[in-house]
Amino acid sequence: MSSNQVTPSRLARDAFPAYQAASGWNALLPARMPHTRAPVARSFDVIVIGAGFTGLAAARRVAELRPNATVLVIDATTVGDSSAGRNSGFLINLPHNTGMGGHGSPLEVARKQIQLYDTGLKWLHELVTMHGIDCGWNPVGKYHAAATPDGEQRLRDTLAQYREWGVTYRELSRDALQSEIGTGYYRYGYHSDSSVFVQPAAFVRGLADSLPDSVRLWENEPVVSLDGNGPFTVTTATTQLSAAQVIVANNGFARKLGLARDRVFTIYTYAAMTPALPAGELAKLGSAPEWGVIPANRLGTTLRKTLGGRFVVRSAYSYEKERPMAEVGTMLTDAYRRRYPQMASHKFEYVWGGVTALTRNGALYFGEVRKGLFASIGCNGAGVLKGSMFGKLLGEMACGQQSPELSDALGFERPTWLPPEPIRRVAIVSAIQYQKHRAGRER
């Protein structure tokens, strides 16, 4: 084992996120018995590190293509309460990064990404239907809304891209937004059909519980080191395993295993959910039973009215460390009250944080790192659909499959270099503070 690898003694401090509060999405679901029994076997054809959307998709695809292969998925936490079950539940099938990376124009890259995400969306819907996954799949699209002149200009610039890409949308005035989502807070917005809503914890739990029989899931077992060049040695908190191939899909925490240390960093973001609201209060949030709003600024506030009659508010970022939940609750309550002062109460039932991995230029760290070692990390806050599709492609790559989609994915821009600490921290925290200031009322 090399000297720069993580050892079990450092496990609790930095090998995986230790959240202060449970995910509100997962708390709404029946209790689930995690798969915590250690496997009898110590050698596998493929080990997947991370049971989020990316890792589950990769494991599923390997099992589909190589049904006789032994596949083990290991996760440091419990499926549903992990990072994958803490997001806002938007499946967005539009580009998140159209950098060229030397492979075509931005328009060509955008069209390839749209086709890729459409393919992924169809695949996920097939899985939901085939396995009866009760996750509230709802393809009603999403709103984008701006509260400031700068935010409005950002949205108008985005619509210029939409026209180029051939994406349809409806522009909305302040009055139209107030009619549809119940608030006059925003000055301008638009609605597009490019989104599906899910209950994220129910979705990831359903995907995990419907894995092919040849896939073994092992939860609450952190991987603390990765060594070798095929076969690989995977050391967990309690044992040592070997595998001919390893797929790393634990997002920013792949850095603890020696991958992408100068390309990826982690950010915590925060959400809160109300109790189920009475009919009269729900009516104040617009007539549609479910909708969601994406802010004009990345550090703005995301909103979602759920099919279950609750309201979710998500906002803010912090670098590498979770903020105190009391502070988070106060901040999210303020965002809710400013947008909907007419509500009888602004109390939340659940407040929680979640970690995601970002890269400097928004590109994904994807591909074969070295022979037999594959990785897809740095989802940049779009892990549900993007993570699933790239996980599927990573599984195909591990099986030696070729496809136009995989060729396109390998041609996308790669993450750019990040400076070492402490320069990295200073730069990222400064950028967050600047964006907070620029966001203004979008927060």
Tab-separated table of C-alpha atoms in Angstrom:
chain	number	residue	atom	x	y	z
A	1	MET	CA	0.000	0.000	0.000
A	2	SER	CA	1.492	3.342	-0.996
A	3	SER	CA	2.283	5.932	1.653
A	4	ASN	CA	-0.235	8.503	0.392
A	5	GLN	CA	-3.268	6.254	0.694
A	6	VAL	CA	-5.950	6.542	3.339
A	7	THR	CA	-5.645	4.173	6.288
A	8	PRO	CA	-8.458	2.893	8.536
A	9	SER	CA	-7.321	5.117	11.409
A	10	ARG	CA	-8.345	8.178	9.381
A	11	LEU	CA	-11.660	6.647	8.398
A	12	ALA	CA	-14.170	8.578	10.497
A	13	ARG	CA	-12.604	11.922	9.720
A	14	ASP	CA	-12.608	12.087	5.952
A	15	ALA	CA	-13.456	8.885	4.068
A	16	PHE	CA	-17.157	9.717	3.606
A	17	PRO	CA	-19.669	12.422	4.617
A	18	ALA	CA	-20.892	12.302	8.212
A	19	TYR	CA	-24.143	14.243	8.033
A	20	GLN	CA	-25.637	16.034	11.029
A	21	ALA	CA	-29.241	15.347	10.008
A	22	ALA	CA	-31.127	12.647	8.126
A	23	SER	CA	-32.438	13.334	4.633
A	24	GLY	CA	-36.028	14.560	4.751
A	25	TRP	CA	-36.820	12.572	1.618
A	26	ASN	CA	-35.649	9.334	3.220
A	27	ALA	CA	-37.415	10.125	6.488
A	28	LEU	CA	-40.757	10.101	4.631
A	29	LEU	CA	-40.268	6.487	3.528
A	30	PRO	CA	-40.803	3.227	5.429
A	31	ALA	CA	-37.758	1.998	7.293
A	32	ARG	CA	-35.391	0.028	5.082
A	33	MET	CA	-33.109	-2.768	6.271
A	34	PRO	CA	-29.642	-2.019	4.863
A	35	HIS	CA	-27.467	-4.807	3.441
A	36	THR	CA	-24.744	-4.843	6.078
A	37	ARG	CA	-23.715	-8.503	6.065
A	38	ALA	CA	-20.181	-8.914	4.763
A	39	PRO	CA	-19.831	-11.083	1.660
A	40	VAL	CA	-18.344	-14.538	2.179
A	41	ALA	CA	-16.246	-14.251	-0.964
A	42	ARG	CA	-13.111	-12.141	-0.909
A	43	SER	CA	-12.526	-11.985	-4.657
A	44	PHE	CA	-14.828	-10.503	-7.316
A	45	ASP	CA	-14.752	-9.852	-11.013
A	46	VAL	CA	-15.864	-6.241	-10.465
A	47	ILE	CA	-16.064	-4.079	-7.353
A	48	VAL	CA	-18.034	-0.817	-7.566
A	49	ILE	CA	-17.222	1.786	-4.923
A	50	GLY	CA	-20.300	3.946	-4.280
A	51	ALA	CA	-24.004	3.020	-4.373
A	52	GLY	CA	-25.346	6.327	-5.647
A	53	PHE	CA	-26.897	6.807	-9.071
A	54	THR	CA	-23.580	6.393	-10.897
A	55	GLY	CA	-22.415	3.275	-9.078
A	56	LEU	CA	-25.787	1.531	-9.240
A	57	ALA	CA	-26.065	2.218	-12.987
A	58	ALA	CA	-22.552	0.902	-13.610
A	59	ALA	CA	-23.153	-2.268	-11.598
A	60	ARG	CA	-26.484	-2.908	-13.306
A	61	ARG	CA	-24.975	-2.506	-16.761
A	62	VAL	CA	-22.063	-4.835	-16.002
A	63	ALA	CA	-24.518	-7.469	-14.759
A	64	GLU	CA	-26.641	-7.078	-17.897
A	65	LEU	CA	-23.677	-7.489	-20.226
A	66	ARG	CA	-21.796	-10.103	-18.181
A	67	PRO	CA	-24.464	-12.055	-16.283
A	68	ASN	CA	-21.915	-14.574	-14.983
A	69	ALA	CA	-19.634	-11.923	-13.517
A	70	THR	CA	-19.470	-11.509	-9.740
A	71	VAL	CA	-20.160	-7.859	-8.885
A	72	LEU	CA	-19.950	-6.210	-5.460
A	73	VAL	CA	-21.202	-2.670	-4.760
A	74	ILE	CA	-19.831	-1.132	-1.560
A	75	ASP	CA	-21.129	2.053	0.052
A	76	ALA	CA	-19.961	3.830	3.197
A	77	THR	CA	-23.490	4.846	4.159
A	78	THR	CA	-27.076	3.649	3.781
A	79	VAL	CA	-28.815	3.842	0.419
A	80	GLY	CA	-31.509	6.518	0.567
A	81	ASP	CA	-29.849	8.561	3.295
A	82	SER	CA	-26.612	8.945	1.334
A	83	SER	CA	-25.810	11.898	-0.906
A	84	ALA	CA	-27.950	10.470	-3.727
A	85	GLY	CA	-31.055	10.665	-1.520
A	86	ARG	CA	-30.455	14.282	-0.483
A	87	ASN	CA	-30.854	16.217	-3.748
A	88	SER	CA	-33.898	18.098	-5.038
A	89	GLY	CA	-35.101	15.287	-7.311
A	90	PHE	CA	-34.820	17.068	-10.682
A	91	LEU	CA	-33.889	14.897	-13.677
A	92	ILE	CA	-32.774	17.510	-16.205
A	93	ASN	CA	-32.058	16.310	-19.741
A	94	LEU	CA	-30.285	19.431	-21.015
A	95	PRO	CA	-26.539	20.211	-21.192
A	96	HIS	CA	-24.714	21.327	-18.088
A	97	ASN	CA	-21.367	21.970	-19.768
A	98	THR	CA	-20.755	22.510	-23.486
A	99	GLY	CA	-17.026	23.162	-23.413
A	100	MET	CA	-15.422	21.864	-26.573
A	101	GLY	CA	-12.330	20.165	-25.186
A	102	GLY	CA	-11.021	20.051	-28.742
A	103	HIS	CA	-13.927	17.922	-29.984
A	104	GLY	CA	-16.433	19.935	-31.994
A	105	SER	CA	-18.321	23.180	-31.547
A	106	PRO	CA	-20.420	24.037	-28.459
A	107	LEU	CA	-23.559	23.381	-30.533
A	108	GLU	CA	-22.321	19.934	-31.561
A	109	VAL	CA	-21.430	19.128	-27.953
A	110	ALA	CA	-24.853	20.338	-26.751
A	111	ARG	CA	-26.712	18.200	-29.263
A	112	LYS	CA	-24.673	15.132	-28.317
A	113	GLN	CA	-25.399	15.739	-24.638
A	114	ILE	CA	-29.118	16.211	-25.255
A	115	GLN	CA	-29.235	12.919	-27.147
A	116	LEU	CA	-27.231	11.220	-24.392
A	117	TYR	CA	-29.493	12.476	-21.604
A	118	ASP	CA	-32.643	11.624	-23.547
A	119	THR	CA	-31.310	8.070	-23.884
A	120	GLY	CA	-30.606	7.978	-20.150
A	121	LEU	CA	-34.045	9.313	-19.281
A	122	LYS	CA	-35.732	6.616	-21.366
A	123	TRP	CA	-33.550	3.939	-19.757
A	124	LEU	CA	-34.390	5.100	-16.236
A	125	HIS	CA	-38.098	5.294	-17.031
A	126	GLU	CA	-37.965	1.728	-18.339
A	127	LEU	CA	-36.383	0.616	-15.055
A	128	VAL	CA	-39.011	2.474	-13.009
A	129	THR	CA	-41.774	0.819	-15.014
A	130	MET	CA	-40.225	-2.655	-15.160
A	131	HIS	CA	-39.492	-2.842	-11.436
A	132	GLY	CA	-42.489	-0.869	-10.187
A	133	ILE	CA	-40.310	1.709	-8.435
A	134	ASP	CA	-42.678	4.024	-6.548
A	135	CYS	CA	-40.737	7.275	-6.786
A	136	GLY	CA	-43.382	9.728	-8.039
A	137	TRP	CA	-41.948	9.923	-11.573
A	138	ASN	CA	-43.528	13.085	-13.010
A	139	PRO	CA	-42.439	14.575	-16.392
A	140	VAL	CA	-44.006	18.027	-15.930
A	141	GLY	CA	-40.958	20.163	-16.713
A	142	LYS	CA	-39.522	22.959	-14.603
A	143	TYR	CA	-39.479	26.729	-14.156
A	144	HIS	CA	-36.468	29.027	-14.195
A	145	ALA	CA	-37.073	32.337	-12.446
A	146	ALA	CA	-35.128	35.551	-11.855
A	147	ALA	CA	-35.595	38.103	-9.086
A	148	THR	CA	-32.936	40.574	-10.311
A	149	PRO	CA	-32.035	42.318	-13.591
A	150	ASP	CA	-28.771	40.351	-13.713
A	151	GLY	CA	-30.678	37.120	-13.205
A	152	GLU	CA	-33.143	38.024	-15.940
A	153	GLN	CA	-30.288	38.615	-18.378
A	154	ARG	CA	-28.815	35.217	-17.490
A	155	LEU	CA	-32.128	33.560	-18.267
A	156	ARG	CA	-32.499	35.402	-21.555
A	157	ASP	CA	-28.993	34.307	-22.520
A	158	THR	CA	-29.972	30.726	-21.714
A	159	LEU	CA	-33.043	30.990	-23.926
A	160	ALA	CA	-30.813	32.070	-26.814
A	161	GLN	CA	-29.038	28.716	-26.346
A	162	TYR	CA	-32.376	26.917	-26.159
A	163	ARG	CA	-33.382	28.358	-29.514
A	164	GLU	CA	-30.107	27.206	-31.013
A	165	TRP	CA	-30.580	23.736	-29.531
A	166	GLY	CA	-34.228	23.497	-30.620
A	167	VAL	CA	-35.589	23.350	-27.046
A	168	THR	CA	-39.135	24.638	-26.551
A	169	TYR	CA	-40.126	26.944	-23.694
A	170	ARG	CA	-42.742	29.438	-22.448
A	171	GLU	CA	-41.631	32.869	-21.257
A	172	LEU	CA	-43.422	34.185	-18.168
A	173	SER	CA	-43.910	37.691	-16.771
A	174	ARG	CA	-44.075	38.503	-13.073
A	175	ASP	CA	-47.881	38.255	-13.160
A	176	ALA	CA	-47.815	34.933	-15.009
A	177	LEU	CA	-45.328	33.488	-12.517
A	178	GLN	CA	-47.466	34.675	-9.617
A	179	SER	CA	-50.475	32.955	-11.154
A	180	GLU	CA	-48.632	29.670	-11.693
A	181	ILE	CA	-46.365	29.376	-8.630
A	182	GLY	CA	-48.063	31.744	-6.203
A	183	THR	CA	-45.381	34.396	-5.690
A	184	GLY	CA	-44.663	37.849	-7.083
A	185	TYR	CA	-41.046	37.642	-5.920
A	186	TYR	CA	-39.697	36.963	-9.416
A	187	ARG	CA	-39.648	39.522	-12.230
A	188	TYR	CA	-39.174	37.123	-15.160
A	189	GLY	CA	-38.990	33.437	-15.932
A	190	TYR	CA	-39.696	30.625	-18.312
A	191	HIS	CA	-40.968	27.067	-18.239
A	192	SER	CA	-39.509	24.189	-20.238
A	193	ASP	CA	-40.485	20.536	-20.496
A	194	SER	CA	-36.894	19.406	-19.949
A	195	SER	CA	-37.283	17.914	-16.486
A	196	VAL	CA	-38.777	14.976	-14.613
A	197	PHE	CA	-39.427	15.045	-10.874
A	198	VAL	CA	-38.764	12.075	-8.594
A	199	GLN	CA	-38.652	11.459	-4.879
A	200	PRO	CA	-34.853	11.024	-4.853
A	201	ALA	CA	-34.524	8.744	-1.828
A	202	ALA	CA	-37.312	6.471	-3.078
A	203	PHE	CA	-35.734	6.462	-6.539
A	204	VAL	CA	-32.232	5.465	-5.446
A	205	ARG	CA	-33.618	2.895	-2.992
A	206	GLY	CA	-35.729	1.379	-5.766
A	207	LEU	CA	-32.743	1.188	-8.099
A	208	ALA	CA	-30.637	-0.476	-5.391
A	209	ASP	CA	-33.311	-2.978	-4.406
A	210	SER	CA	-33.912	-4.024	-8.031
A	211	LEU	CA	-30.303	-4.809	-8.949
A	212	PRO	CA	-29.757	-8.061	-10.863
A	213	ASP	CA	-29.218	-11.154	-8.708
A	214	SER	CA	-25.534	-11.341	-9.646
A	215	VAL	CA	-24.876	-7.987	-7.935
A	216	ARG	CA	-24.157	-7.978	-4.195
A	217	LEU	CA	-24.747	-4.746	-2.240
A	218	TRP	CA	-22.787	-4.027	0.945
A	219	GLU	CA	-23.821	-0.878	2.846
A	220	ASN	CA	-22.334	0.978	5.814
A	221	GLU	CA	-18.865	-0.308	4.938
A	222	PRO	CA	-16.415	2.444	3.964
A	223	VAL	CA	-13.644	1.719	1.500
A	224	VAL	CA	-10.469	3.186	2.966
A	225	SER	CA	-7.835	2.354	0.357
A	226	LEU	CA	-7.397	1.107	-3.180
A	227	ASP	CA	-4.167	-0.465	-4.406
A	228	GLY	CA	-2.804	-2.540	-7.250
A	229	ASN	CA	-2.999	-2.664	-11.013
A	230	GLY	CA	-5.350	-5.578	-11.687
A	231	PRO	CA	-6.046	-7.500	-9.653
A	232	PHE	CA	-6.807	-4.596	-7.342
A	233	THR	CA	-6.838	-4.680	-3.576
A	234	VAL	CA	-9.814	-2.900	-1.991
A	235	THR	CA	-9.463	-2.373	1.743
A	236	THR	CA	-12.607	-1.605	3.732
A	237	ALA	CA	-13.049	-0.754	7.404
A	238	THR	CA	-13.178	-4.450	8.319
A	239	THR	CA	-11.609	-6.551	5.560
A	240	GLN	CA	-9.573	-6.734	2.375
A	241	LEU	CA	-10.996	-7.711	-1.013
A	242	SER	CA	-9.623	-8.215	-4.507
A	243	ALA	CA	-11.105	-7.585	-7.937
A	244	ALA	CA	-10.015	-7.847	-11.550
A	245	GLN	CA	-11.727	-4.506	-12.211
A	246	VAL	CA	-12.781	-1.584	-10.018
A	247	ILE	CA	-15.301	1.147	-10.806
A	248	VAL	CA	-14.989	4.242	-8.610
A	249	ALA	CA	-18.272	6.155	-8.276
A	250	ASN	CA	-18.092	7.791	-4.848
A	251	ASN	CA	-17.879	11.298	-6.309
A	252	GLY	CA	-15.638	13.755	-4.426
A	253	PHE	CA	-14.526	11.134	-1.931
A	254	ALA	CA	-12.624	9.360	-4.717
A	255	ARG	CA	-9.851	11.795	-3.784
A	256	LYS	CA	-9.379	9.814	-0.577
A	257	LEU	CA	-8.502	6.842	-2.774
A	258	GLY	CA	-5.945	8.845	-4.752
A	259	LEU	CA	-8.095	9.807	-7.771
A	260	ALA	CA	-8.662	13.296	-9.215
A	261	ARG	CA	-7.069	15.065	-6.275
A	262	ASP	CA	-6.185	18.077	-8.425
A	263	ARG	CA	-9.482	18.102	-10.361
A	264	VAL	CA	-12.424	17.687	-7.968
A	265	PHE	CA	-13.611	19.363	-4.755
A	266	THR	CA	-16.656	18.873	-2.551
A	267	ILE	CA	-19.375	21.364	-1.674
A	268	TYR	CA	-22.217	21.021	0.819
A	269	THR	CA	-25.620	22.429	-0.025
A	270	TYR	CA	-28.778	22.538	2.084
A	271	ALA	CA	-32.496	21.853	1.937
A	272	ALA	CA	-35.577	22.006	4.134
A	273	MET	CA	-39.038	20.486	3.816
A	274	THR	CA	-42.312	21.607	5.366
A	275	PRO	CA	-44.865	19.297	6.950
A	276	ALA	CA	-47.746	18.245	4.684
A	277	LEU	CA	-49.643	21.493	4.113
A	278	PRO	CA	-53.422	21.971	4.406
A	279	ALA	CA	-55.317	22.448	1.150
A	280	GLY	CA	-55.744	26.162	1.751
A	281	GLU	CA	-52.014	26.677	2.222
A	282	LEU	CA	-51.157	24.539	-0.802
A	283	ALA	CA	-53.422	26.720	-2.922
A	284	LYS	CA	-51.181	29.684	-2.100
A	285	LEU	CA	-48.364	27.864	-3.950
A	286	GLY	CA	-50.226	27.741	-7.259
A	287	SER	CA	-52.808	25.376	-8.673
A	288	ALA	CA	-50.501	22.689	-10.103
A	289	PRO	CA	-49.986	19.730	-7.733
A	290	GLU	CA	-46.240	19.731	-8.400
A	291	TRP	CA	-43.694	22.164	-9.788
A	292	GLY	CA	-40.077	23.194	-9.317
A	293	VAL	CA	-38.061	26.397	-9.796
A	294	ILE	CA	-34.377	26.619	-10.714
A	295	PRO	CA	-32.758	29.961	-9.742
A	296	ALA	CA	-31.099	32.296	-12.220
A	297	ASN	CA	-27.884	32.239	-10.189
A	298	ARG	CA	-26.182	29.034	-9.120
A	299	LEU	CA	-26.078	30.217	-5.511
A	300	GLY	CA	-29.747	31.129	-5.643
A	301	THR	CA	-32.664	29.249	-4.114
A	302	THR	CA	-34.310	26.185	-5.658
A	303	LEU	CA	-37.986	25.561	-4.857
A	304	ARG	CA	-40.153	22.495	-5.228
A	305	LYS	CA	-43.816	21.861	-4.491
A	306	THR	CA	-44.231	18.097	-4.166
A	307	LEU	CA	-47.028	15.712	-5.068
A	308	GLY	CA	-47.253	14.856	-1.386
A	309	GLY	CA	-48.330	18.395	-0.510
A	310	ARG	CA	-45.038	19.580	0.945
A	311	PHE	CA	-42.760	22.453	0.024
A	312	VAL	CA	-38.977	22.157	-0.325
A	313	VAL	CA	-36.463	25.006	-0.255
A	314	ARG	CA	-32.798	24.450	-1.210
A	315	SER	CA	-30.055	27.056	-1.049
A	316	ALA	CA	-26.450	27.911	-0.129
A	317	TYR	CA	-23.055	26.280	-0.442
A	318	SER	CA	-20.167	25.655	1.930
A	319	TYR	CA	-16.726	24.320	1.091
A	320	GLU	CA	-15.784	20.836	2.294
A	321	LYS	CA	-17.594	21.165	5.646
A	322	GLU	CA	-21.249	21.175	6.685
A	323	ARG	CA	-22.648	24.286	8.349
A	324	PRO	CA	-24.548	24.011	11.677
A	325	MET	CA	-28.144	22.927	11.055
A	326	ALA	CA	-29.634	25.671	13.258
A	327	GLU	CA	-27.912	28.288	11.098
A	328	VAL	CA	-29.078	26.505	7.941
A	329	GLY	CA	-32.671	26.365	9.168
A	330	THR	CA	-32.715	30.099	9.850
A	331	MET	CA	-31.314	30.869	6.412
A	332	LEU	CA	-33.799	28.640	4.574
A	333	THR	CA	-36.728	29.973	6.600
A	334	ASP	CA	-35.789	33.480	5.529
A	335	ALA	CA	-35.678	32.422	1.847
A	336	TYR	CA	-39.129	30.837	2.194
A	337	ARG	CA	-40.669	33.820	4.016
A	338	ARG	CA	-39.364	36.368	1.507
A	339	ARG	CA	-40.930	34.471	-1.390
A	340	TYR	CA	-44.190	33.498	0.295
A	341	PRO	CA	-45.008	35.992	3.064
A	342	GLN	CA	-48.687	35.023	2.737
A	343	MET	CA	-48.159	31.546	4.211
A	344	ALA	CA	-49.625	30.953	7.676
A	345	SER	CA	-46.402	29.290	8.811
A	346	HIS	CA	-42.819	29.036	7.561
A	347	LYS	CA	-41.852	26.119	9.760
A	348	PHE	CA	-39.958	23.127	8.397
A	349	GLU	CA	-40.245	19.536	9.520
A	350	TYR	CA	-36.860	18.464	8.114
A	351	VAL	CA	-33.614	20.365	7.504
A	352	TRP	CA	-30.563	18.609	6.062
A	353	GLY	CA	-27.355	18.981	4.105
A	354	GLY	CA	-25.935	17.060	1.172
A	355	VAL	CA	-22.540	16.927	-0.473
A	356	THR	CA	-21.774	17.089	-4.167
A	357	ALA	CA	-18.565	17.162	-6.178
A	358	LEU	CA	-17.650	20.007	-8.495
A	359	THR	CA	-14.896	20.644	-10.996
A	360	ARG	CA	-13.457	24.001	-11.936
A	361	ASN	CA	-14.940	24.057	-15.447
A	362	GLY	CA	-18.024	21.904	-14.819
A	363	ALA	CA	-16.661	18.932	-16.759
A	364	LEU	CA	-16.930	15.311	-15.594
A	365	TYR	CA	-13.932	13.197	-14.581
A	366	PHE	CA	-14.810	10.134	-16.648
A	367	GLY	CA	-13.114	7.127	-18.194
A	368	GLU	CA	-10.485	4.454	-17.641
A	369	VAL	CA	-7.902	5.816	-15.218
A	370	ARG	CA	-5.571	2.911	-15.851
A	371	LYS	CA	-6.131	-0.611	-17.101
A	372	GLY	CA	-9.031	-2.133	-15.195
A	373	LEU	CA	-9.726	0.989	-13.093
A	374	PHE	CA	-12.676	3.156	-14.162
A	375	ALA	CA	-14.128	6.328	-12.658
A	376	SER	CA	-17.020	8.749	-13.118
A	377	ILE	CA	-16.866	11.546	-10.542
A	378	GLY	CA	-17.610	15.257	-10.325
A	379	CYS	CA	-21.315	15.343	-11.217
A	380	ASN	CA	-21.445	19.127	-10.627
A	381	GLY	CA	-24.867	18.944	-8.967
A	382	ALA	CA	-26.568	17.011	-11.771
A	383	GLY	CA	-26.046	13.488	-10.533
A	384	VAL	CA	-29.481	11.914	-10.889
A	385	LEU	CA	-29.707	11.722	-14.678
A	386	LYS	CA	-26.167	12.631	-15.672
A	387	GLY	CA	-24.657	10.325	-13.062
A	388	SER	CA	-26.934	7.468	-14.069
A	389	MET	CA	-26.153	7.748	-17.768
A	390	PHE	CA	-22.404	8.080	-17.317
A	391	GLY	CA	-22.480	5.204	-14.846
A	392	LYS	CA	-24.217	3.080	-17.477
A	393	LEU	CA	-21.561	4.016	-20.024
A	394	LEU	CA	-18.804	3.258	-17.533
A	395	GLY	CA	-20.250	-0.230	-17.050
A	396	GLU	CA	-20.212	-0.704	-20.811
A	397	MET	CA	-16.606	0.475	-20.987
A	398	ALA	CA	-15.623	-2.019	-18.283
A	399	CYS	CA	-17.183	-4.761	-20.409
A	400	GLY	CA	-15.307	-3.715	-23.531
A	401	GLN	CA	-18.447	-2.454	-25.295
A	402	GLN	CA	-18.321	0.256	-27.940
A	403	SER	CA	-21.144	2.628	-28.853
A	404	PRO	CA	-21.650	6.084	-30.392
A	405	GLU	CA	-22.827	7.332	-26.977
A	406	LEU	CA	-19.632	6.147	-25.300
A	407	SER	CA	-17.518	7.698	-28.054
A	408	ASP	CA	-19.338	10.993	-27.542
A	409	ALA	CA	-18.885	10.838	-23.776
A	410	LEU	CA	-15.158	10.220	-24.113
A	411	GLY	CA	-14.913	13.266	-26.374
A	412	PHE	CA	-16.422	15.735	-23.908
A	413	GLU	CA	-14.293	18.301	-22.116
A	414	ARG	CA	-12.187	17.098	-19.180
A	415	PRO	CA	-11.849	18.794	-15.764
A	416	THR	CA	-9.227	21.491	-15.515
A	417	TRP	CA	-6.498	21.688	-12.871
A	418	LEU	CA	-7.123	22.949	-9.343
A	419	PRO	CA	-4.387	24.542	-7.221
A	420	PRO	CA	-3.292	22.746	-4.028
A	421	GLU	CA	-4.430	23.663	-0.540
A	422	PRO	CA	-4.522	26.203	1.046
A	423	ILE	CA	-4.687	28.188	-2.198
A	424	ARG	CA	-7.615	26.057	-3.356
A	425	ARG	CA	-9.679	26.805	-0.260
A	426	VAL	CA	-9.010	30.542	-0.485
A	427	ALA	CA	-9.941	30.612	-4.168
A	428	ILE	CA	-13.146	28.564	-3.809
A	429	VAL	CA	-14.395	30.301	-0.655
A	430	SER	CA	-13.708	33.664	-2.296
A	431	ALA	CA	-15.639	32.564	-5.389
A	432	ILE	CA	-18.579	31.455	-3.226
A	433	GLN	CA	-18.616	34.808	-1.425
A	434	TYR	CA	-18.486	36.692	-4.717
A	435	GLN	CA	-21.327	34.655	-6.203
A	436	LYS	CA	-23.381	35.142	-3.029
A	437	HIS	CA	-22.953	38.875	-3.375
A	438	ARG	CA	-23.792	38.774	-7.074
A	439	ALA	CA	-26.841	36.566	-6.485
A	440	GLY	CA	-28.468	39.145	-4.234
A	441	ARG	CA	-32.234	38.538	-4.152
A	442	GLU	CA	-31.784	35.265	-6.061
A	443	ARG	CA	-30.636	33.744	-2.741
